[in-house]
Amino acid sequence: MKLLLSIFFINSFLIPQIKFEEYFLDKTLRIDYFHTGNFETEYYSIDELIEEPFWGGSKINLLDKFNYGKYKITVYDSATNNLIYSRTYSTLFSEWQTTQEAKSTSRSFNETMTIPFPRRKVRVEFYSRNRKNEFIKNFEYNIDPQNYFIKKERTKEYNSFQVLNSGESSNKVDIVFLPEGYTQSEIDLFKEDCKKFVDYFFKSSPFIENKDKFNFWGVEAPSKESGTDFPGKGLWNRTLLNTQFYTFNTERYLMTTDDKSVRDVASNAPYDQIYILVNTSEYGGGAIYNYYSVCMNNNRFEEQVFVHEFGHGFASLADEYVTDDVSYQNFYELDIEPVDPNLTTLVDFNSKWKNLVDGDTPIPTPETKDYKNKAGAFEGAGYVPKGIYRPMLECTMRSSIANEFCVVCKKAIQDMIDFYTE
């Protein structure tokens, strides 16, 4: 199996530059599926295929080069068996698998992946990581783009608007804001919030230096009621995207399991990243890599949470703080190197940021003033106090300060910006 995996990755990187126009049309094929399992098993089943009008992604970098995330999707041209598209990502299911509930029951999550709309028949393969962080194929599905069962109807069609226009979507990072818990009479508030959060965004580095590489969109999609759900308080509201606090029984974790509705609304604009703004003053948010990000709209910590969560969703940056206020159990294996760019167990430090560490800096690095502004390996990250190390003493992924990404996180973000905008 290891040999096959090695061949898989070697072949992926030896393939010449993919010509978008040869294999794809300038629109999206959305693959909706169910992800079912428990803490040790999983399987996939197809829900439906949907044609969407925009492709917001790169037309140059069609093959993922970062190897982040829990999952990977690969697309092969059926006629030639050429690898023509790939992406890595994570989902709520992967987090749920580490909870106590997953040890006693099975659950299904609806998930979605989008690919450029293929011109010809393709084979789509789904991979997930095993305990050693190796990608193992779990499922494959053959798709004929001429299949008349590919849905073309738009179930949630709304007006979209541009908050910031820097140019053609194919070489920009396109971020779409989705309103959650804004009624029709509050859509103007949503538009104001979009502008407010874009202003926050460009107060932080490295976004400040890359403003011309981003487009921001908004979708005018009202909810029937304001706010969101608070299951732990018995409060339920009729909202479009079905977000809720208390995700996995963590009060501040504000997410949604209704991925279909999220994608339905997002399809009204071209996008690379989805950001849900929730109309609430309660502290909360969340984000998952290449899945979606969530933030409250009216709280004194809104700027910090907004920027922090985007680090998760966009660049696969991990939390660097220590806490027991999460439902995860053994989220990171201490004898395996994490795939997140800003964490290490020192199992393979050479593959991380060792090249950014001064030769006279000890590893592990003591938390003293001598190393306050230096890169090293500081113990305590990924929710646990021992065995996992972060790059610097402080960072936006650890603290409540927005414009404080460490040198390692800045590089990861910059690399991702460059990938989308080449």
GROMACS .gro file of C-alpha atoms in nm:
model
  422
    1MET     CA    1   0.000   0.000   0.000
    2LYS     CA    2   0.282   0.242   0.085
    3LEU     CA    3   0.442   0.175  -0.254
    4LEU     CA    4   0.114   0.243  -0.430
    5LEU     CA    5   0.071   0.565  -0.237
    6SER     CA    6   0.421   0.675  -0.330
    7ILE     CA    7   0.354   0.606  -0.697
    8PHE     CA    8   0.026   0.798  -0.668
    9PHE     CA    9   0.199   1.111  -0.542
   10ILE     CA   10   0.495   1.085  -0.782
   11ASN     CA   11   0.263   1.055  -1.079
   12SER     CA   12   0.063   1.351  -0.952
   13PHE     CA   13   0.361   1.581  -0.962
   14LEU     CA   14   0.513   1.452  -1.288
   15ILE     CA   15   0.200   1.532  -1.488
   16PRO     CA   16   0.257   1.840  -1.708
   17GLN     CA   17   0.060   2.161  -1.664
   18ILE     CA   18  -0.310   2.090  -1.706
   19LYS     CA   19  -0.478   2.299  -1.977
   20PHE     CA   20  -0.811   2.404  -1.829
   21GLU     CA   21  -0.985   2.458  -2.164
   22GLU     CA   22  -0.891   2.109  -2.283
   23TYR     CA   23  -1.063   1.931  -1.996
   24PHE     CA   24  -1.314   2.173  -1.841
   25LEU     CA   25  -1.589   2.425  -1.906
   26ASP     CA   26  -1.606   2.755  -1.718
   27LYS     CA   27  -1.866   2.645  -1.465
   28THR     CA   28  -1.889   2.411  -1.166
   29LEU     CA   29  -1.994   2.052  -1.112
   30ARG     CA   30  -2.105   2.005  -0.754
   31ILE     CA   31  -2.088   1.658  -0.603
   32ASP     CA   32  -2.318   1.612  -0.303
   33TYR     CA   33  -2.264   1.297  -0.101
   34PHE     CA   34  -2.321   1.143   0.241
   35HIS     CA   35  -2.028   1.066   0.468
   36THR     CA   36  -2.126   0.800   0.721
   37GLY     CA   37  -1.943   0.616   0.995
   38ASN     CA   38  -1.818   0.617   1.352
   39PHE     CA   39  -1.483   0.667   1.525
   40GLU     CA   40  -1.313   0.391   1.324
   41THR     CA   41  -1.518   0.331   1.009
   42GLU     CA   42  -1.646   0.548   0.724
   43TYR     CA   43  -1.812   0.513   0.387
   44TYR     CA   44  -1.944   0.739   0.114
   45SER     CA   45  -2.267   0.740  -0.085
   46ILE     CA   46  -2.365   0.977  -0.364
   47ASP     CA   47  -2.659   1.210  -0.311
   48GLU     CA   48  -2.679   1.414  -0.632
   49LEU     CA   49  -2.483   1.604  -0.897
   50ILE     CA   50  -2.555   1.971  -0.961
   51GLU     CA   51  -2.441   2.210  -1.234
   52GLU     CA   52  -2.358   2.559  -1.108
   53PRO     CA   53  -2.301   2.869  -1.324
   54PHE     CA   54  -1.963   2.994  -1.198
   55TRP     CA   55  -1.614   2.852  -1.157
   56GLY     CA   56  -1.430   3.075  -0.912
   57GLY     CA   57  -1.112   2.872  -0.880
   58SER     CA   58  -0.777   2.885  -1.053
   59LYS     CA   59  -0.751   2.774  -1.414
   60ILE     CA   60  -0.373   2.732  -1.379
   61ASN     CA   61  -0.315   2.545  -1.053
   62LEU     CA   62  -0.557   2.257  -1.086
   63LEU     CA   63  -0.355   2.008  -0.881
   64ASP     CA   64  -0.326   2.052  -0.506
   65LYS     CA   65   0.034   2.089  -0.388
   66PHE     CA   66  -0.010   2.143  -0.015
   67ASN     CA   67  -0.118   1.801   0.111
   68TYR     CA   68  -0.313   1.957   0.400
   69GLY     CA   69  -0.646   1.842   0.539
   70LYS     CA   70  -0.804   1.511   0.630
   71TYR     CA   71  -0.939   1.427   0.283
   72LYS     CA   72  -0.846   1.447  -0.081
   73ILE     CA   73  -1.048   1.436  -0.401
   74THR     CA   74  -0.886   1.349  -0.734
   75VAL     CA   75  -1.039   1.370  -1.082
   76TYR     CA   76  -0.914   1.160  -1.373
   77ASP     CA   77  -1.001   1.196  -1.739
   78SER     CA   78  -1.160   0.860  -1.820
   79ALA     CA   79  -1.025   0.840  -2.176
   80THR     CA   80  -0.658   0.904  -2.092
   81ASN     CA   81  -0.648   0.828  -1.718
   82ASN     CA   82  -0.472   1.162  -1.671
   83LEU     CA   83  -0.504   1.329  -1.333
   84ILE     CA   84  -0.669   1.662  -1.417
   85TYR     CA   85  -0.783   1.803  -1.082
   86SER     CA   86  -0.724   1.750  -0.709
   87ARG     CA   87  -0.799   1.924  -0.381
   88THR     CA   88  -0.742   1.852  -0.013
   89TYR     CA   89  -0.997   1.950   0.250
   90SER     CA   90  -1.145   1.866   0.589
   91THR     CA   91  -1.504   1.838   0.714
   92LEU     CA   92  -1.718   1.830   1.028
   93PHE     CA   93  -1.733   1.451   0.999
   94SER     CA   94  -1.357   1.423   1.056
   95GLU     CA   95  -1.389   1.630   1.373
   96TRP     CA   96  -1.693   1.438   1.493
   97GLN     CA   97  -1.499   1.111   1.463
   98THR     CA   98  -1.275   1.227   1.749
   99THR     CA   99  -1.568   1.288   1.989
  100GLN     CA  100  -1.701   1.053   2.257
  101GLU     CA  101  -2.031   1.021   2.070
  102ALA     CA  102  -1.855   0.861   1.772
  103LYS     CA  103  -1.749   0.571   1.994
  104SER     CA  104  -2.108   0.474   2.068
  105THR     CA  105  -2.301   0.546   1.748
  106SER     CA  106  -2.279   0.615   1.375
  107ARG     CA  107  -2.383   0.935   1.199
  108SER     CA  108  -2.422   1.063   0.845
  109PHE     CA  109  -2.311   1.410   0.735
  110ASN     CA  110  -2.404   1.564   0.403
  111GLU     CA  111  -2.090   1.698   0.235
  112THR     CA  112  -2.010   1.866  -0.094
  113MET     CA  113  -1.711   1.896  -0.321
  114THR     CA  114  -1.693   2.118  -0.627
  115ILE     CA  115  -1.482   2.063  -0.937
  116PRO     CA  116  -1.460   2.244  -1.271
  117PHE     CA  117  -1.732   2.110  -1.500
  118PRO     CA  118  -1.568   1.836  -1.712
  119ARG     CA  119  -1.599   1.826  -2.090
  120ARG     CA  120  -1.580   1.447  -2.099
  121LYS     CA  121  -1.634   1.150  -1.871
  122VAL     CA  122  -1.427   1.152  -1.552
  123ARG     CA  123  -1.351   0.926  -1.258
  124VAL     CA  124  -1.364   1.093  -0.917
  125GLU     CA  125  -1.177   0.931  -0.629
  126PHE     CA  126  -1.219   1.013  -0.259
  127TYR     CA  127  -0.933   0.961  -0.014
  128SER     CA  128  -0.907   0.992   0.363
  129ARG     CA  129  -0.609   0.967   0.594
  130ASN     CA  130  -0.533   0.668   0.811
  131ARG     CA  131  -0.373   0.694   1.154
  132LYS     CA  132  -0.031   0.743   0.994
  133ASN     CA  133  -0.167   1.036   0.790
  134GLU     CA  134  -0.137   0.839   0.467
  135PHE     CA  135  -0.413   0.891   0.210
  136ILE     CA  136  -0.616   0.575   0.148
  137LYS     CA  137  -0.879   0.553  -0.127
  138ASN     CA  138  -1.228   0.501   0.014
  139PHE     CA  139  -1.459   0.557  -0.280
  140GLU     CA  140  -1.472   0.630  -0.651
  141TYR     CA  141  -1.750   0.746  -0.880
  142ASN     CA  142  -1.772   0.772  -1.258
  143ILE     CA  143  -1.938   1.084  -1.397
  144ASP     CA  144  -2.067   1.147  -1.747
  145PRO     CA  145  -2.119   1.524  -1.790
  146GLN     CA  146  -2.392   1.448  -2.046
  147ASN     CA  147  -2.597   1.265  -1.784
  148TYR     CA  148  -2.940   1.428  -1.788
  149PHE     CA  149  -2.980   1.362  -1.414
  150ILE     CA  150  -2.724   1.634  -1.336
  151LYS     CA  151  -2.950   1.899  -1.186
  152LYS     CA  152  -2.959   2.244  -1.340
  153GLU     CA  153  -3.236   2.396  -1.129
  154ARG     CA  154  -3.139   2.663  -0.875
  155THR     CA  155  -3.324   2.605  -0.548
  156LYS     CA  156  -3.184   2.910  -0.368
  157GLU     CA  157  -3.133   3.182  -0.628
  158TYR     CA  158  -3.058   3.530  -0.491
  159ASN     CA  159  -2.896   3.854  -0.601
  160SER     CA  160  -2.523   3.881  -0.538
  161PHE     CA  161  -2.310   4.193  -0.505
  162GLN     CA  162  -1.941   4.275  -0.505
  163VAL     CA  163  -1.790   4.415  -0.188
  164LEU     CA  164  -1.442   4.440  -0.339
  165ASN     CA  165  -1.354   4.385  -0.705
  166SER     CA  166  -0.986   4.336  -0.784
  167GLY     CA  167  -1.026   4.159  -1.117
  168GLU     CA  168  -1.096   3.829  -1.291
  169SER     CA  169  -1.196   3.548  -1.055
  170SER     CA  170  -0.963   3.294  -1.216
  171ASN     CA  171  -0.653   3.465  -1.074
  172LYS     CA  172  -0.794   3.611  -0.752
  173VAL     CA  173  -0.895   3.466  -0.417
  174ASP     CA  174  -1.274   3.494  -0.424
  175ILE     CA  175  -1.444   3.502  -0.085
  176VAL     CA  176  -1.824   3.498  -0.066
  177PHE     CA  177  -2.008   3.623   0.242
  178LEU     CA  178  -2.331   3.440   0.325
  179PRO     CA  179  -2.586   3.598   0.562
  180GLU     CA  180  -2.725   3.383   0.841
  181GLY     CA  181  -3.007   3.507   1.060
  182TYR     CA  182  -3.055   3.834   0.874
  183THR     CA  183  -3.421   3.890   0.788
  184GLN     CA  184  -3.527   4.071   0.471
  185SER     CA  185  -3.537   4.400   0.662
  186GLU     CA  186  -3.180   4.336   0.783
  187ILE     CA  187  -3.013   4.276   0.445
  188ASP     CA  188  -2.883   4.634   0.445
  189LEU     CA  189  -2.719   4.556   0.780
  190PHE     CA  190  -2.560   4.250   0.619
  191LYS     CA  191  -2.419   4.466   0.340
  192GLU     CA  192  -2.272   4.703   0.597
  193ASP     CA  193  -2.126   4.408   0.787
  194CYS     CA  194  -1.962   4.280   0.468
  195LYS     CA  195  -1.781   4.611   0.427
  196LYS     CA  196  -1.687   4.615   0.795
  197PHE     CA  197  -1.531   4.270   0.784
  198VAL     CA  198  -1.343   4.343   0.462
  199ASP     CA  199  -1.193   4.643   0.641
  200TYR     CA  200  -1.095   4.415   0.930
  201PHE     CA  201  -0.941   4.169   0.686
  202PHE     CA  202  -0.701   4.421   0.540
  203LYS     CA  203  -0.576   4.537   0.879
  204SER     CA  204  -0.388   4.207   0.917
  205SER     CA  205  -0.069   4.094   0.748
  206PRO     CA  206  -0.015   3.928   0.504
  207PHE     CA  207  -0.357   4.031   0.370
  208ILE     CA  208  -0.261   4.400   0.380
  209GLU     CA  209   0.019   4.339   0.132
  210ASN     CA  210  -0.206   4.135  -0.101
  211LYS     CA  211  -0.523   4.344  -0.124
  212ASP     CA  212  -0.515   4.345  -0.504
  213LYS     CA  213  -0.535   3.964  -0.505
  214PHE     CA  214  -0.876   3.934  -0.337
  215ASN     CA  215  -1.237   3.965  -0.450
  216PHE     CA  216  -1.520   3.976  -0.196
  217TRP     CA  217  -1.882   3.896  -0.275
  218GLY     CA  218  -2.208   3.894  -0.082
  219VAL     CA  219  -2.538   3.715  -0.141
  220GLU     CA  220  -2.872   3.877  -0.051
  221ALA     CA  221  -3.026   3.569   0.110
  222PRO     CA  222  -3.265   3.651   0.397
  223SER     CA  223  -3.371   3.424   0.682
  224LYS     CA  224  -3.723   3.407   0.821
  225GLU     CA  225  -3.600   3.496   1.170
  226SER     CA  226  -3.302   3.681   1.315
  227GLY     CA  227  -3.011   3.517   1.494
  228THR     CA  228  -2.920   3.151   1.516
  229ASP     CA  229  -2.989   2.842   1.728
  230PHE     CA  230  -2.877   2.789   2.090
  231PRO     CA  231  -2.965   2.423   2.160
  232GLY     CA  232  -2.817   2.438   2.511
  233LYS     CA  233  -3.056   2.721   2.596
  234GLY     CA  234  -3.360   2.582   2.415
  235LEU     CA  235  -3.358   2.866   2.161
  236TRP     CA  236  -3.434   2.782   1.799
  237ASN     CA  237  -3.471   3.022   1.507
  238ARG     CA  238  -3.580   2.968   1.148
  239THR     CA  239  -3.265   3.059   0.959
  240LEU     CA  240  -3.153   2.984   0.607
  241LEU     CA  241  -2.828   2.798   0.678
  242ASN     CA  242  -2.927   2.625   1.002
  243THR     CA  243  -2.623   2.731   1.203
  244GLN     CA  244  -2.610   2.664   1.574
  245PHE     CA  245  -2.396   2.715   1.880
  246TYR     CA  246  -2.303   2.409   2.091
  247THR     CA  247  -2.165   2.216   1.793
  248PHE     CA  248  -2.030   1.891   1.940
  249ASN     CA  249  -2.157   2.026   2.273
  250THR     CA  250  -1.903   2.309   2.279
  251GLU     CA  251  -2.103   2.625   2.347
  252ARG     CA  252  -1.895   2.873   2.146
  253TYR     CA  253  -1.853   2.641   1.845
  254LEU     CA  254  -2.088   2.798   1.587
  255MET     CA  255  -2.128   2.579   1.277
  256THR     CA  256  -2.385   2.412   1.052
  257THR     CA  257  -2.431   2.054   0.934
  258ASP     CA  258  -2.650   2.175   0.645
  259ASP     CA  259  -2.375   2.187   0.386
  260LYS     CA  260  -2.626   2.162   0.100
  261SER     CA  261  -2.794   2.489   0.191
  262VAL     CA  262  -2.456   2.657   0.236
  263ARG     CA  263  -2.349   2.554  -0.113
  264ASP     CA  264  -2.688   2.638  -0.265
  265VAL     CA  265  -2.659   2.996  -0.143
  266ALA     CA  266  -2.287   3.026  -0.221
  267SER     CA  267  -2.350   2.924  -0.583
  268ASN     CA  268  -2.491   3.270  -0.654
  269ALA     CA  269  -2.135   3.404  -0.686
  270PRO     CA  270  -1.794   3.271  -0.790
  271TYR     CA  271  -1.599   3.163  -0.483
  272ASP     CA  272  -1.289   2.992  -0.349
  273GLN     CA  273  -1.380   3.037   0.016
  274ILE     CA  274  -1.717   3.061   0.194
  275TYR     CA  275  -1.757   3.287   0.497
  276ILE     CA  276  -2.086   3.280   0.691
  277LEU     CA  277  -2.168   3.593   0.893
  278VAL     CA  278  -2.413   3.514   1.172
  279ASN     CA  279  -2.638   3.790   1.301
  280THR     CA  280  -2.566   3.753   1.674
  281SER     CA  281  -2.379   3.929   1.951
  282GLU     CA  282  -2.289   3.603   2.126
  283TYR     CA  283  -1.924   3.503   2.110
  284GLY     CA  284  -1.863   3.219   1.867
  285GLY     CA  285  -1.742   3.098   1.533
  286GLY     CA  286  -1.557   2.818   1.361
  287ALA     CA  287  -1.390   2.712   1.039
  288ILE     CA  288  -1.267   2.402   0.861
  289TYR     CA  289  -1.010   2.391   0.583
  290ASN     CA  290  -1.163   2.431   0.235
  291TYR     CA  291  -1.510   2.376   0.387
  292TYR     CA  292  -1.643   2.706   0.527
  293SER     CA  293  -1.576   2.969   0.795
  294VAL     CA  294  -1.821   3.122   1.044
  295CYS     CA  295  -1.812   3.436   1.260
  296MET     CA  296  -2.058   3.639   1.469
  297ASN     CA  297  -2.127   3.992   1.345
  298ASN     CA  298  -2.165   4.200   1.661
  299ASN     CA  299  -1.919   4.124   1.939
  300ARG     CA  300  -1.614   4.306   2.073
  301PHE     CA  301  -1.397   4.015   1.960
  302GLU     CA  302  -1.545   3.996   1.609
  303GLU     CA  303  -1.232   4.117   1.429
  304GLN     CA  304  -1.003   3.872   1.605
  305VAL     CA  305  -1.239   3.578   1.553
  306PHE     CA  306  -1.295   3.669   1.188
  307VAL     CA  307  -0.924   3.671   1.103
  308HIS     CA  308  -0.843   3.368   1.320
  309GLU     CA  309  -1.114   3.152   1.163
  310PHE     CA  310  -1.006   3.246   0.812
  311GLY     CA  311  -0.662   3.109   0.899
  312HIS     CA  312  -0.827   2.771   0.952
  313GLY     CA  313  -1.051   2.778   0.647
  314PHE     CA  314  -0.803   2.917   0.396
  315ALA     CA  315  -0.456   2.792   0.493
  316SER     CA  316  -0.531   2.491   0.716
  317LEU     CA  317  -0.374   2.664   1.016
  318ALA     CA  318  -0.435   2.479   1.341
  319ASP     CA  319  -0.531   2.621   1.678
  320GLU     CA  320  -0.218   2.689   1.880
  321TYR     CA  321  -0.384   2.736   2.218
  322VAL     CA  322  -0.429   2.487   2.502
  323THR     CA  323  -0.777   2.412   2.638
  324ASP     CA  324  -0.994   2.131   2.766
  325ASP     CA  325  -1.309   2.309   2.647
  326VAL     CA  326  -1.340   2.100   2.332
  327SER     CA  327  -1.512   1.769   2.264
  328TYR     CA  328  -1.223   1.622   2.068
  329GLN     CA  329  -1.029   1.328   2.204
  330ASN     CA  330  -0.678   1.253   2.076
  331PHE     CA  331  -0.727   1.501   1.795
  332TYR     CA  332  -0.354   1.473   1.716
  333GLU     CA  333  -0.144   1.159   1.744
  334LEU     CA  334   0.177   1.251   1.927
  335ASP     CA  335   0.390   0.996   1.741
  336ILE     CA  336   0.284   1.126   1.397
  337GLU     CA  337   0.376   1.458   1.236
  338PRO     CA  338   0.059   1.671   1.192
  339VAL     CA  339  -0.026   1.786   0.841
  340ASP     CA  340  -0.107   2.138   0.964
  341PRO     CA  341   0.169   2.380   0.861
  342ASN     CA  342   0.194   2.548   1.203
  343LEU     CA  343   0.214   2.243   1.433
  344THR     CA  344   0.483   1.984   1.490
  345THR     CA  345   0.535   1.686   1.717
  346LEU     CA  346   0.908   1.703   1.626
  347VAL     CA  347   0.872   1.361   1.463
  348ASP     CA  348   0.966   1.523   1.130
  349PHE     CA  349   1.058   1.880   1.214
  350ASN     CA  350   1.265   1.906   0.895
  351SER     CA  351   0.940   1.902   0.696
  352LYS     CA  352   0.806   2.202   0.887
  353TRP     CA  353   0.973   2.534   0.976
  354LYS     CA  354   1.312   2.415   1.100
  355ASN     CA  355   1.477   2.621   0.824
  356LEU     CA  356   1.333   2.937   0.984
  357VAL     CA  357   1.489   2.866   1.324
  358ASP     CA  358   1.824   3.021   1.420
  359GLY     CA  359   2.102   2.771   1.473
  360ASP     CA  360   2.150   2.872   1.837
  361THR     CA  361   1.780   2.837   1.928
  362PRO     CA  362   1.719   2.522   2.134
  363ILE     CA  363   1.453   2.274   2.027
  364PRO     CA  364   1.220   2.246   2.218
  365THR     CA  365   1.236   2.619   2.288
  366PRO     CA  366   1.192   2.761   2.639
  367GLU     CA  367   0.921   3.021   2.691
  368THR     CA  368   1.151   3.301   2.803
  369LYS     CA  369   1.199   3.661   2.695
  370ASP     CA  370   1.515   3.559   2.509
  371TYR     CA  371   1.297   3.388   2.247
  372LYS     CA  372   0.995   3.620   2.256
  373ASN     CA  373   1.020   3.722   1.890
  374LYS     CA  374   1.207   3.422   1.754
  375ALA     CA  375   1.090   3.114   1.570
  376GLY     CA  376   1.139   2.788   1.755
  377ALA     CA  377   0.932   2.498   1.883
  378PHE     CA  378   0.728   2.605   2.186
  379GLU     CA  379   0.541   2.328   2.367
  380GLY     CA  380   0.165   2.357   2.404
  381ALA     CA  381  -0.063   2.372   2.099
  382GLY     CA  382  -0.342   2.184   1.927
  383TYR     CA  383  -0.546   2.200   2.252
  384VAL     CA  384  -0.293   1.998   2.456
  385PRO     CA  385  -0.009   2.118   2.685
  386LYS     CA  386   0.243   1.846   2.606
  387GLY     CA  387   0.385   1.684   2.294
  388ILE     CA  388   0.273   1.937   2.031
  389TYR     CA  389   0.474   2.246   1.946
  390ARG     CA  390   0.397   2.583   1.786
  391PRO     CA  391   0.635   2.813   1.594
  392MET     CA  392   0.640   3.123   1.818
  393LEU     CA  393   0.531   3.234   2.163
  394GLU     CA  394   0.235   3.433   2.030
  395CYS     CA  395   0.030   3.424   1.711
  396THR     CA  396  -0.321   3.505   1.592
  397MET     CA  397  -0.384   3.129   1.595
  398ARG     CA  398  -0.313   3.130   1.969
  399SER     CA  399  -0.410   3.472   2.105
  400SER     CA  400  -0.700   3.715   2.070
  401ILE     CA  401  -0.496   3.964   1.866
  402ALA     CA  402  -0.594   3.991   1.499
  403ASN     CA  403  -0.279   4.124   1.333
  404GLU     CA  404  -0.030   3.886   1.490
  405PHE     CA  405   0.021   3.591   1.257
  406CYS     CA  406   0.365   3.445   1.323
  407VAL     CA  407   0.625   3.407   1.050
  408VAL     CA  408   0.525   3.045   0.983
  409CYS     CA  409   0.154   3.120   0.955
  410LYS     CA  410   0.224   3.421   0.734
  411LYS     CA  411   0.424   3.203   0.498
  412ALA     CA  412   0.148   2.940   0.483
  413ILE     CA  413  -0.110   3.208   0.403
  414GLN     CA  414   0.113   3.374   0.144
  415ASP     CA  415   0.183   3.041  -0.026
  416MET     CA  416  -0.192   2.977  -0.050
  417ILE     CA  417  -0.259   3.326  -0.189
  418ASP     CA  418   0.008   3.270  -0.454
  419PHE     CA  419  -0.142   2.931  -0.542
  420TYR     CA  420  -0.484   3.081  -0.613
  421THR     CA  421  -0.362   3.392  -0.793
  422GLU     CA  422  -0.083   3.269  -1.021
   0.00000   0.00000   0.00000
